[in-house]
Amino acid sequence: MTLEDNIAVRRRRWGLDRCNLLRGLPATLLEHIARHSTELNLEEGDALFFKNDSSDFLAFVIHGRIYKLLYGPDGQELIVDTIESGETVDETPLLDNHSHTFTAVAYSPTRVLLLSRRHFPSLTADPAVIERAHASLCMRLRQAVESLETMCLHRLESRLARYLLSLMRSQTRPREDSFEVALPPTQSILAAMVNASRPKLNAQLQTWHRSGLVSRKRNILRINDIDQFRCKAYLGRDAEKPHARARSTAARHSA
């Protein structure tokens, strides 16, 4: 290998060290991936792959963000998941060779490393890799079921409030009686996150703003009454009550 090749391998290796799927694995395995992976730089709006494309590579996000997208018959977008730096776009190729079930699009300048299927055996031979892949897919399945419940069974106000609360938990810490959330860069993205049209999304935000529940400065949304906002998200009910009912039902059947 040339000096330039060695520098490229070291750069890829540094990026792989930060990936959740690979963290702490043997150095020889990381070196194998670094030597056989290829680097791809995506601009905002570029597709990494489309739904029903063959899953012939594994993609590690080194920098940037990728959204998992589904498209409706009229072209409407639904963002079903967000892949951040240090995450794998889809672990499924490690476990089967079915086609992709979503479209992956970069929504900011994004750098990914691609490992083709012919280099998978070194990964799949390591039990830790398979265990982590299963754990990640189980987590995504739980999130998908929760998202399905929200999208199908709750009105827009509740869907939007729940999504913003999830952003708040991941982005910020509460300060006194106010909470701030960094919104996605465009309303189109936010609308696709909660399965709503832009006019309806904007109308809901304006309703909250007029009531004083929220205030906004650029892309920062401040929640002025967190308790009332949580009531909007969960329809004024204790989120634990459905679980309690489920346990009671199970207990009756097992008695």
Tab-separated table of C-alpha atoms in Angstrom:
chain	number	residue	atom	x	y	z
A	1	MET	CA	0.000	0.000	0.000
A	2	THR	CA	1.128	3.535	-0.744
A	3	LEU	CA	1.551	6.210	1.911
A	4	GLU	CA	-1.659	7.824	0.700
A	5	ASP	CA	-3.520	4.510	1.062
A	6	ASN	CA	-2.220	4.058	4.613
A	7	ILE	CA	-3.359	7.563	5.563
A	8	ALA	CA	-6.823	6.840	4.146
A	9	VAL	CA	-7.040	3.572	6.110
A	10	ARG	CA	-6.062	5.341	9.348
A	11	ARG	CA	-8.696	8.003	8.724
A	12	ARG	CA	-11.364	5.354	8.149
A	13	ARG	CA	-10.204	3.449	11.217
A	14	TRP	CA	-10.587	6.561	13.376
A	15	GLY	CA	-14.163	6.942	12.144
A	16	LEU	CA	-15.003	3.274	12.759
A	17	ASP	CA	-13.777	3.500	16.357
A	18	ARG	CA	-16.746	5.791	17.045
A	19	CYS	CA	-19.406	3.427	15.636
A	20	ASN	CA	-21.663	1.804	18.241
A	21	LEU	CA	-21.770	-1.509	16.388
A	22	LEU	CA	-17.969	-1.803	16.356
A	23	ARG	CA	-16.845	-0.095	19.564
A	24	GLY	CA	-14.469	-2.255	21.614
A	25	LEU	CA	-14.101	-4.994	19.004
A	26	PRO	CA	-10.663	-6.546	18.299
A	27	ALA	CA	-8.234	-4.249	16.529
A	28	THR	CA	-7.693	-6.811	13.775
A	29	LEU	CA	-11.404	-6.741	12.906
A	30	LEU	CA	-11.510	-2.939	12.804
A	31	GLU	CA	-8.394	-2.939	10.652
A	32	HIS	CA	-10.088	-5.386	8.262
A	33	ILE	CA	-13.119	-3.136	7.917
A	34	ALA	CA	-11.002	-0.009	7.483
A	35	ARG	CA	-8.942	-1.615	4.709
A	36	HIS	CA	-11.904	-2.957	2.765
A	37	SER	CA	-14.457	-0.160	3.231
A	38	THR	CA	-14.914	2.732	0.825
A	39	GLU	CA	-15.690	6.337	1.701
A	40	LEU	CA	-18.716	8.142	0.320
A	41	ASN	CA	-19.542	11.821	0.794
A	42	LEU	CA	-23.204	12.784	0.427
A	43	GLU	CA	-24.651	16.252	-0.003
A	44	GLU	CA	-28.005	17.301	1.449
A	45	GLY	CA	-30.760	15.469	-0.415
A	46	ASP	CA	-28.531	12.722	-1.839
A	47	ALA	CA	-29.911	9.186	-1.544
A	48	LEU	CA	-27.641	6.487	-0.148
A	49	PHE	CA	-30.066	3.853	-1.450
A	50	PHE	CA	-33.727	3.504	-2.361
A	51	LYS	CA	-36.443	1.218	-1.074
A	52	ASN	CA	-36.252	-2.225	-2.743
A	53	ASP	CA	-32.573	-1.758	-3.671
A	54	SER	CA	-30.477	-4.824	-2.912
A	55	SER	CA	-28.831	-4.733	0.530
A	56	ASP	CA	-25.335	-5.527	-0.665
A	57	PHE	CA	-23.384	-3.296	1.721
A	58	LEU	CA	-23.247	-2.086	5.314
A	59	ALA	CA	-23.137	1.689	5.839
A	60	PHE	CA	-21.549	3.421	8.854
A	61	VAL	CA	-22.351	7.118	9.370
A	62	ILE	CA	-19.112	8.825	10.355
A	63	HIS	CA	-20.362	12.390	10.157
A	64	GLY	CA	-23.744	13.933	9.420
A	65	ARG	CA	-27.307	12.631	9.500
A	66	ILE	CA	-29.405	10.290	7.391
A	67	TYR	CA	-33.180	9.969	7.472
A	68	LYS	CA	-35.090	6.793	6.720
A	69	LEU	CA	-37.930	7.708	4.390
A	70	LEU	CA	-41.138	6.145	3.110
A	71	TYR	CA	-43.110	7.690	0.247
A	72	GLY	CA	-46.872	7.695	-0.206
A	73	PRO	CA	-48.699	7.230	-3.525
A	74	ASP	CA	-48.951	11.014	-4.004
A	75	GLY	CA	-45.292	11.638	-3.153
A	76	GLN	CA	-45.772	12.596	0.492
A	77	GLU	CA	-42.803	11.810	2.725
A	78	LEU	CA	-42.758	10.079	6.094
A	79	ILE	CA	-39.515	10.089	8.086
A	80	VAL	CA	-39.528	6.895	10.129
A	81	ASP	CA	-36.093	7.116	11.763
A	82	THR	CA	-32.992	9.277	12.066
A	83	ILE	CA	-29.464	7.855	11.821
A	84	GLU	CA	-26.845	10.007	13.524
A	85	SER	CA	-23.041	9.960	13.523
A	86	GLY	CA	-21.695	6.754	15.020
A	87	GLU	CA	-24.687	4.660	13.945
A	88	THR	CA	-25.202	2.039	11.255
A	89	VAL	CA	-27.825	2.915	8.651
A	90	ASP	CA	-29.262	-0.604	8.626
A	91	GLU	CA	-27.916	-3.691	10.404
A	92	THR	CA	-30.289	-6.025	8.535
A	93	PRO	CA	-27.770	-6.906	5.752
A	94	LEU	CA	-25.666	-8.681	8.396
A	95	LEU	CA	-28.576	-11.038	9.129
A	96	ASP	CA	-30.257	-11.606	5.739
A	97	ASN	CA	-30.016	-10.512	2.115
A	98	HIS	CA	-33.498	-9.093	1.580
A	99	SER	CA	-33.931	-5.769	-0.204
A	100	HIS	CA	-34.033	-2.487	1.718
A	101	THR	CA	-37.436	-1.596	3.152
A	102	PHE	CA	-36.914	2.188	3.144
A	103	THR	CA	-35.075	4.969	1.312
A	104	ALA	CA	-32.027	6.490	3.036
A	105	VAL	CA	-31.420	10.193	2.324
A	106	ALA	CA	-28.807	12.598	3.712
A	107	TYR	CA	-30.260	15.809	5.122
A	108	SER	CA	-26.916	17.472	5.717
A	109	PRO	CA	-23.400	16.937	4.311
A	110	THR	CA	-22.748	13.360	5.408
A	111	ARG	CA	-19.752	11.039	5.314
A	112	VAL	CA	-20.358	7.285	5.330
A	113	LEU	CA	-18.154	4.221	5.068
A	114	LEU	CA	-19.468	1.323	2.976
A	115	LEU	CA	-18.477	-2.303	3.498
A	116	SER	CA	-19.579	-4.659	0.712
A	117	ARG	CA	-21.232	-7.995	1.457
A	118	ARG	CA	-18.221	-10.050	0.367
A	119	HIS	CA	-16.349	-8.715	3.417
A	120	PHE	CA	-19.136	-9.582	5.923
A	121	PRO	CA	-17.818	-13.017	7.051
A	122	SER	CA	-15.223	-11.452	9.351
A	123	LEU	CA	-18.018	-9.541	11.111
A	124	THR	CA	-20.632	-12.274	11.228
A	125	ALA	CA	-18.079	-14.682	12.699
A	126	ASP	CA	-17.849	-12.458	15.793
A	127	PRO	CA	-20.748	-13.185	18.232
A	128	ALA	CA	-20.529	-9.657	19.677
A	129	VAL	CA	-21.311	-8.116	16.284
A	130	ILE	CA	-24.389	-10.312	15.785
A	131	GLU	CA	-25.595	-9.669	19.339
A	132	ARG	CA	-25.286	-5.907	18.859
A	133	ALA	CA	-27.026	-6.074	15.486
A	134	HIS	CA	-29.965	-7.965	17.034
A	135	ALA	CA	-30.119	-5.520	19.969
A	136	SER	CA	-30.155	-2.521	17.638
A	137	LEU	CA	-32.879	-4.012	15.457
A	138	CYS	CA	-34.983	-4.868	18.523
A	139	MET	CA	-34.682	-1.268	19.717
A	140	ARG	CA	-35.704	0.023	16.291
A	141	LEU	CA	-38.667	-2.369	16.271
A	142	ARG	CA	-39.873	-1.032	19.628
A	143	GLN	CA	-39.524	2.518	18.326
A	144	ALA	CA	-41.398	1.611	15.149
A	145	VAL	CA	-44.313	0.121	17.123
A	146	GLU	CA	-44.482	3.217	19.325
A	147	SER	CA	-44.365	5.438	16.249
A	148	LEU	CA	-47.106	3.378	14.572
A	149	GLU	CA	-49.325	3.776	17.623
A	150	THR	CA	-48.766	7.533	17.671
A	151	MET	CA	-49.289	8.041	13.936
A	152	CYS	CA	-52.410	5.896	13.666
A	153	LEU	CA	-54.205	6.524	16.943
A	154	HIS	CA	-53.470	10.137	17.911
A	155	ARG	CA	-54.361	13.490	16.414
A	156	LEU	CA	-51.740	15.925	15.166
A	157	GLU	CA	-51.462	17.960	18.372
A	158	SER	CA	-50.600	14.856	20.390
A	159	ARG	CA	-48.229	13.503	17.703
A	160	LEU	CA	-46.339	16.779	17.482
A	161	ALA	CA	-46.129	17.236	21.257
A	162	ARG	CA	-44.819	13.686	21.724
A	163	TYR	CA	-42.189	14.174	19.046
A	164	LEU	CA	-40.998	17.475	20.520
A	165	LEU	CA	-40.789	15.939	23.980
A	166	SER	CA	-38.624	13.151	22.570
A	167	LEU	CA	-36.359	15.802	21.004
A	168	MET	CA	-36.198	17.661	24.291
A	169	ARG	CA	-35.074	14.542	26.151
A	170	SER	CA	-32.277	13.926	23.667
A	171	GLN	CA	-31.132	17.520	23.112
A	172	THR	CA	-31.527	19.662	26.194
A	173	ARG	CA	-31.652	19.872	29.940
A	174	PRO	CA	-34.514	21.670	31.678
A	175	ARG	CA	-33.829	25.163	33.017
A	176	GLU	CA	-36.165	26.245	35.786
A	177	ASP	CA	-39.712	26.309	34.362
A	178	SER	CA	-38.864	26.492	30.632
A	179	PHE	CA	-37.662	23.914	28.161
A	180	GLU	CA	-36.076	24.485	24.762
A	181	VAL	CA	-36.054	22.266	21.688
A	182	ALA	CA	-33.959	22.683	18.548
A	183	LEU	CA	-36.350	22.096	15.653
A	184	PRO	CA	-35.348	20.393	12.392
A	185	PRO	CA	-33.945	22.809	9.786
A	186	THR	CA	-37.197	23.037	7.797
A	187	GLN	CA	-40.900	22.656	8.471
A	188	SER	CA	-41.047	20.098	5.669
A	189	ILE	CA	-38.789	17.789	7.683
A	190	LEU	CA	-40.790	18.327	10.865
A	191	ALA	CA	-44.029	17.654	8.964
A	192	ALA	CA	-42.576	14.415	7.587
A	193	MET	CA	-41.596	13.395	11.121
A	194	VAL	CA	-45.179	13.607	12.404
A	195	ASN	CA	-47.046	12.628	9.206
A	196	ALA	CA	-48.711	15.995	8.655
A	197	SER	CA	-49.001	18.591	5.902
A	198	ARG	CA	-47.024	21.809	6.286
A	199	PRO	CA	-50.166	24.015	6.525
A	200	LYS	CA	-51.646	21.883	9.315
A	201	LEU	CA	-48.310	21.737	11.137
A	202	ASN	CA	-47.889	25.502	10.907
A	203	ALA	CA	-51.473	26.059	12.107
A	204	GLN	CA	-50.845	23.880	15.173
A	205	LEU	CA	-47.624	25.723	16.043
A	206	GLN	CA	-49.431	29.058	15.646
A	207	THR	CA	-52.246	27.881	17.951
A	208	TRP	CA	-49.734	26.982	20.649
A	209	HIS	CA	-47.918	30.277	20.155
A	210	ARG	CA	-51.097	32.380	20.455
A	211	SER	CA	-52.055	30.576	23.663
A	212	GLY	CA	-48.632	31.236	25.184
A	213	LEU	CA	-47.861	27.544	25.521
A	214	VAL	CA	-44.745	27.938	23.362
A	215	SER	CA	-42.571	30.731	22.010
A	216	ARG	CA	-40.069	30.575	19.196
A	217	LYS	CA	-36.839	32.258	18.152
A	218	ARG	CA	-35.563	31.056	14.792
A	219	ASN	CA	-35.387	27.250	15.054
A	220	ILE	CA	-35.480	27.145	18.877
A	221	LEU	CA	-38.892	26.359	20.360
A	222	ARG	CA	-39.360	27.149	24.037
A	223	ILE	CA	-42.046	25.226	25.932
A	224	ASN	CA	-43.372	27.665	28.538
A	225	ASP	CA	-45.594	25.245	30.465
A	226	ILE	CA	-44.118	21.753	30.438
A	227	ASP	CA	-46.915	20.167	32.469
A	228	GLN	CA	-49.624	21.445	30.121
A	229	PHE	CA	-47.489	20.400	27.153
A	230	ARG	CA	-47.202	16.852	28.499
A	231	CYS	CA	-50.979	16.804	28.866
A	232	LYS	CA	-51.253	17.717	25.188
A	233	ALA	CA	-48.895	14.860	24.342
A	234	TYR	CA	-50.620	12.215	26.433
A	235	LEU	CA	-54.192	13.590	26.267
A	236	GLY	CA	-54.177	14.491	29.941
A	237	ARG	CA	-53.846	10.878	31.061
A	238	ASP	CA	-51.169	9.117	33.035
A	239	ALA	CA	-49.005	7.310	30.479
A	240	GLU	CA	-48.695	4.373	32.877
A	241	LYS	CA	-52.414	3.634	33.014
A	242	PRO	CA	-52.580	1.626	29.756
A	243	HIS	CA	-49.734	-0.539	31.025
A	244	ALA	CA	-51.537	-1.065	34.313
A	245	ARG	CA	-54.673	-2.140	32.453
A	246	ALA	CA	-52.624	-4.561	30.359
A	247	ARG	CA	-51.081	-6.103	33.463
A	248	SER	CA	-54.476	-6.426	35.100
A	249	THR	CA	-55.892	-8.185	32.033
A	250	ALA	CA	-52.929	-10.568	31.887
A	251	ALA	CA	-53.290	-11.293	35.582
A	252	ARG	CA	-56.968	-12.201	35.142
A	253	HIS	CA	-56.170	-14.598	32.303
A	254	SER	CA	-53.383	-16.279	34.254
A	255	ALA	CA	-55.446	-16.652	37.428
